Amino acid sequence: MITQQEDRELARCRRLIEEKMGWGKSDGWSTQDFERLAEQIAEQTGISLSVTTLKRVWGGCATNRPHSHHAQCPGTVCWL
């Protein structure tokens, strides 16, 4: 389970990435936007994240666990 501190850090990372990408708020992003984000993260970090993982981090993918994500994801998502 994710702690409140981790949830705040992820929210901050999501907000910073939304600002950096300049595509508007993520609730309006398409699958293609998440694909482009995955490509940018891979280019910047050398780490591949699936579109499904990114959607989970952004809360746009149904799962049994809120914000479920791969262990390396928070650090990778905060590549800014």
Tab-separated table of N, CA and C in Angstrom:
chain	number	residue	atom	x	y	z
A	1	MET	N	0.836	-1.177	0.000
A	1	MET	CA	0.000	0.000	0.000
A	1	MET	C	0.881	1.241	0.000
A	2	ILE	N	0.432	2.254	-0.640
A	2	ILE	CA	1.189	3.490	-0.762
A	2	ILE	C	0.902	4.399	0.441
A	3	THR	N	1.946	5.043	0.975
A	3	THR	CA	1.763	5.932	2.115
A	3	THR	C	1.242	7.290	1.647
A	4	GLN	N	0.755	8.077	2.591
A	4	GLN	CA	0.274	9.416	2.242
A	4	GLN	C	1.401	10.269	1.675
A	5	GLN	N	2.601	10.138	2.237
A	5	GLN	CA	3.756	10.897	1.743
A	5	GLN	C	4.067	10.500	0.299
A	6	GLU	N	4.070	9.207	0.013
A	6	GLU	CA	4.318	8.743	-1.354
A	6	GLU	C	3.231	9.234	-2.301
A	7	ASP	N	1.989	9.248	-1.836
A	7	ASP	CA	0.890	9.725	-2.657
A	7	ASP	C	1.078	11.205	-2.989
A	8	ARG	N	1.506	11.995	-2.008
A	8	ARG	CA	1.762	13.423	-2.261
A	8	ARG	C	2.912	13.601	-3.249
A	9	GLU	N	3.970	12.806	-3.087
A	9	GLU	CA	5.119	12.902	-3.993
A	9	GLU	C	4.721	12.519	-5.421
A	10	LEU	N	3.915	11.472	-5.557
A	10	LEU	CA	3.446	11.073	-6.887
A	10	LEU	C	2.560	12.145	-7.508
A	11	ALA	N	1.699	12.756	-6.695
A	11	ALA	CA	0.840	13.831	-7.205
A	11	ALA	C	1.692	14.989	-7.698
A	12	ARG	N	2.736	15.315	-6.957
A	12	ARG	CA	3.642	16.391	-7.375
A	12	ARG	C	4.350	16.025	-8.676
A	13	CYS	N	4.824	14.794	-8.778
A	13	CYS	CA	5.495	14.330	-10.005
A	13	CYS	C	4.538	14.390	-11.192
A	14	ARG	N	3.321	13.922	-10.990
A	14	ARG	CA	2.339	13.958	-12.079
A	14	ARG	C	2.102	15.390	-12.544
A	15	ARG	N	1.936	16.297	-11.576
A	15	ARG	CA	1.693	17.695	-11.921
A	15	ARG	C	2.876	18.288	-12.684
A	16	LEU	N	4.092	18.016	-12.226
A	16	LEU	CA	5.286	18.536	-12.897
A	16	LEU	C	5.422	17.982	-14.309
A	17	ILE	N	5.123	16.700	-14.474
A	17	ILE	CA	5.201	16.094	-15.800
A	17	ILE	C	4.142	16.691	-16.713
A	18	GLU	N	2.928	16.874	-16.202
A	18	GLU	CA	1.873	17.495	-17.017
A	18	GLU	C	2.314	18.878	-17.486
A	19	GLU	N	2.931	19.644	-16.586
A	19	GLU	CA	3.415	20.979	-16.955
A	19	GLU	C	4.532	20.891	-17.993
A	20	LYS	N	5.477	19.980	-17.768
A	20	LYS	CA	6.609	19.847	-18.683
A	20	LYS	C	6.162	19.402	-20.073
A	21	MET	N	5.225	18.459	-20.128
A	21	MET	CA	4.800	17.946	-21.425
A	21	MET	C	3.989	18.993	-22.189
A	22	GLY	N	3.257	19.830	-21.464
A	22	GLY	CA	2.479	20.874	-22.107
A	22	GLY	C	1.268	20.374	-22.876
A	23	TRP	N	0.733	19.241	-22.481
A	23	TRP	CA	-0.424	18.641	-23.165
A	23	TRP	C	-1.720	18.921	-22.426
A	24	GLY	N	-1.684	19.742	-21.406
A	24	GLY	CA	-2.869	19.977	-20.601
A	24	GLY	C	-2.981	18.950	-19.487
A	25	LYS	N	-4.096	19.011	-18.778
A	25	LYS	CA	-4.336	18.088	-17.669
A	25	LYS	C	-4.442	16.654	-18.187
A	26	SER	N	-3.908	15.728	-17.418
A	26	SER	CA	-3.846	14.333	-17.839
A	26	SER	C	-5.206	13.680	-17.970
A	27	ASP	N	-6.231	14.232	-17.325
A	27	ASP	CA	-7.546	13.603	-17.455
A	27	ASP	C	-8.088	13.729	-18.876
A	28	GLY	N	-7.454	14.546	-19.698
A	28	GLY	CA	-7.823	14.658	-21.103
A	28	GLY	C	-6.860	13.941	-22.040
A	29	TRP	N	-5.871	13.247	-21.482
A	29	TRP	CA	-4.885	12.556	-22.305
A	29	TRP	C	-5.473	11.301	-22.931
A	30	SER	N	-5.034	11.029	-24.145
A	30	SER	CA	-5.420	9.807	-24.852
A	30	SER	C	-4.364	8.728	-24.629
A	31	THR	N	-4.672	7.543	-25.074
A	31	THR	CA	-3.686	6.452	-25.009
A	31	THR	C	-2.427	6.845	-25.765
A	32	GLN	N	-2.569	7.551	-26.871
A	32	GLN	CA	-1.412	7.980	-27.652
A	32	GLN	C	-0.530	8.939	-26.840
A	33	ASP	N	-1.141	9.776	-26.008
A	33	ASP	CA	-0.349	10.663	-25.153
A	33	ASP	C	0.467	9.862	-24.151
A	34	PHE	N	-0.156	8.833	-23.559
A	34	PHE	CA	0.588	7.989	-22.631
A	34	PHE	C	1.691	7.211	-23.360
A	35	GLU	N	1.455	6.835	-24.606
A	35	GLU	CA	2.496	6.176	-25.400
A	35	GLU	C	3.667	7.132	-25.622
A	36	ARG	N	3.372	8.379	-25.951
A	36	ARG	CA	4.436	9.378	-26.144
A	36	ARG	C	5.181	9.627	-24.843
A	37	LEU	N	4.462	9.673	-23.730
A	37	LEU	CA	5.108	9.851	-22.431
A	37	LEU	C	6.041	8.680	-22.133
A	38	ALA	N	5.581	7.459	-22.392
A	38	ALA	CA	6.420	6.274	-22.172
A	38	ALA	C	7.693	6.360	-23.006
A	39	GLU	N	7.563	6.805	-24.248
A	39	GLU	CA	8.737	6.953	-25.111
A	39	GLU	C	9.703	7.996	-24.554
A	40	GLN	N	9.172	9.124	-24.090
A	40	GLN	CA	10.021	10.181	-23.543
A	40	GLN	C	10.739	9.711	-22.283
A	41	ILE	N	10.030	8.993	-21.421
A	41	ILE	CA	10.657	8.480	-20.203
A	41	ILE	C	11.774	7.507	-20.571
A	42	ALA	N	11.525	6.626	-21.525
A	42	ALA	CA	12.548	5.663	-21.949
A	42	ALA	C	13.770	6.384	-22.522
A	43	GLU	N	13.534	7.412	-23.317
A	43	GLU	CA	14.650	8.173	-23.892
A	43	GLU	C	15.470	8.864	-22.807
A	44	GLN	N	14.787	9.427	-21.807
A	44	GLN	CA	15.457	10.186	-20.751
A	44	GLN	C	16.135	9.301	-19.712
A	45	THR	N	15.543	8.129	-19.433
A	45	THR	CA	16.028	7.315	-18.310
A	45	THR	C	16.586	5.961	-18.720
A	46	GLY	N	16.224	5.490	-19.917
A	46	GLY	CA	16.604	4.144	-20.314
A	46	GLY	C	15.716	3.077	-19.689
A	47	ILE	N	14.663	3.495	-19.017
A	47	ILE	CA	13.737	2.563	-18.369
A	47	ILE	C	12.413	2.603	-19.106
A	48	SER	N	11.923	1.424	-19.473
A	48	SER	CA	10.646	1.332	-20.184
A	48	SER	C	9.512	1.090	-19.207
A	49	LEU	N	8.476	1.918	-19.331
A	49	LEU	CA	7.251	1.730	-18.554
A	49	LEU	C	6.120	1.530	-19.540
A	50	SER	N	5.234	0.627	-19.229
A	50	SER	CA	4.115	0.382	-20.126
A	50	SER	C	3.083	1.501	-20.000
A	51	VAL	N	2.271	1.629	-21.025
A	51	VAL	CA	1.170	2.587	-21.008
A	51	VAL	C	0.240	2.265	-19.841
A	52	THR	N	-0.014	0.994	-19.603
A	52	THR	CA	-0.879	0.582	-18.496
A	52	THR	C	-0.306	1.043	-17.161
A	53	THR	N	0.992	0.889	-16.964
A	53	THR	CA	1.627	1.341	-15.724
A	53	THR	C	1.471	2.840	-15.560
A	54	LEU	N	1.705	3.591	-16.629
A	54	LEU	CA	1.553	5.042	-16.547
A	54	LEU	C	0.115	5.438	-16.250
A	55	LYS	N	-0.824	4.755	-16.868
A	55	LYS	CA	-2.229	5.050	-16.592
A	55	LYS	C	-2.566	4.746	-15.133
A	56	ARG	N	-1.993	3.691	-14.580
A	56	ARG	CA	-2.229	3.376	-13.166
A	56	ARG	C	-1.670	4.476	-12.272
A	57	VAL	N	-0.469	4.953	-12.588
A	57	VAL	CA	0.143	6.019	-11.809
A	57	VAL	C	-0.729	7.275	-11.855
A	58	TRP	N	-1.336	7.520	-13.007
A	58	TRP	CA	-2.209	8.685	-13.164
A	58	TRP	C	-3.647	8.390	-12.737
A	59	GLY	N	-3.927	7.171	-12.302
A	59	GLY	CA	-5.256	6.845	-11.801
A	59	GLY	C	-6.272	6.600	-12.894
A	60	GLY	N	-5.825	6.339	-14.109
A	60	GLY	CA	-6.747	6.159	-15.224
A	60	GLY	C	-6.914	4.727	-15.666
A	61	CYS	N	-6.543	3.791	-14.813
A	61	CYS	CA	-6.633	2.379	-15.187
A	61	CYS	C	-7.218	1.620	-14.000
A	62	ALA	N	-8.243	0.867	-14.252
A	62	ALA	CA	-8.894	0.109	-13.171
A	62	ALA	C	-7.937	-0.940	-12.625
A	63	THR	N	-7.855	-1.011	-11.325
A	63	THR	CA	-7.013	-1.988	-10.658
A	63	THR	C	-7.576	-2.235	-9.264
A	64	ASN	N	-7.220	-3.331	-8.656
A	64	ASN	CA	-7.676	-3.623	-7.305
A	64	ASN	C	-6.943	-2.791	-6.263
A	65	ARG	N	-5.787	-2.244	-6.648
A	65	ARG	CA	-4.996	-1.469	-5.710
A	65	ARG	C	-4.830	-0.059	-6.247
A	66	PRO	N	-5.266	0.951	-5.509
A	66	PRO	CA	-5.074	2.321	-5.976
A	66	PRO	C	-3.600	2.630	-6.152
A	67	HIS	N	-3.266	3.284	-7.230
A	67	HIS	CA	-1.898	3.689	-7.529
A	67	HIS	C	-0.930	2.512	-7.533
A	68	SER	N	-1.379	1.318	-7.879
A	68	SER	CA	-0.449	0.200	-7.923
A	68	SER	C	0.541	0.481	-9.035
A	69	HIS	N	1.786	0.201	-8.766
A	69	HIS	CA	2.822	0.501	-9.754
A	69	HIS	C	4.051	-0.330	-9.448
A	70	HIS	N	4.895	-0.425	-10.429
A	70	HIS	CA	6.156	-1.139	-10.289
A	70	HIS	C	7.020	-0.397	-9.285
A	71	ALA	N	7.830	-1.088	-8.546
A	71	ALA	CA	8.625	-0.470	-7.488
A	71	ALA	C	9.513	0.668	-7.997
A	72	GLN	N	10.020	0.576	-9.206
A	72	GLN	CA	10.909	1.614	-9.700
A	72	GLN	C	10.152	2.806	-10.278
A	73	CYS	N	8.875	2.690	-10.390
A	73	CYS	CA	8.088	3.707	-11.083
A	73	CYS	C	8.162	5.102	-10.471
A	74	PRO	N	8.005	5.295	-9.164
A	74	PRO	CA	8.017	6.670	-8.648
A	74	PRO	C	9.292	7.425	-9.011
A	75	GLY	N	10.432	6.805	-8.856
A	75	GLY	CA	11.689	7.467	-9.215
A	75	GLY	C	11.796	7.708	-10.697
A	76	THR	N	11.335	6.766	-11.476
A	76	THR	CA	11.393	6.904	-12.921
A	76	THR	C	10.447	7.980	-13.409
A	77	VAL	N	9.254	8.029	-12.855
A	77	VAL	CA	8.282	9.032	-13.262
A	77	VAL	C	8.788	10.424	-12.896
A	78	CYS	N	9.547	10.549	-11.857
A	78	CYS	CA	10.073	11.860	-11.444
A	78	CYS	C	11.414	12.158	-12.118
A	79	TRP	N	11.538	11.836	-13.371
A	79	TRP	CA	12.799	12.063	-14.105
A	79	TRP	C	13.013	13.524	-14.439
A	80	LEU	N	12.124	14.394	-14.079
A	80	LEU	CA	12.245	15.830	-14.375
A	80	LEU	C	13.470	16.445	-13.759
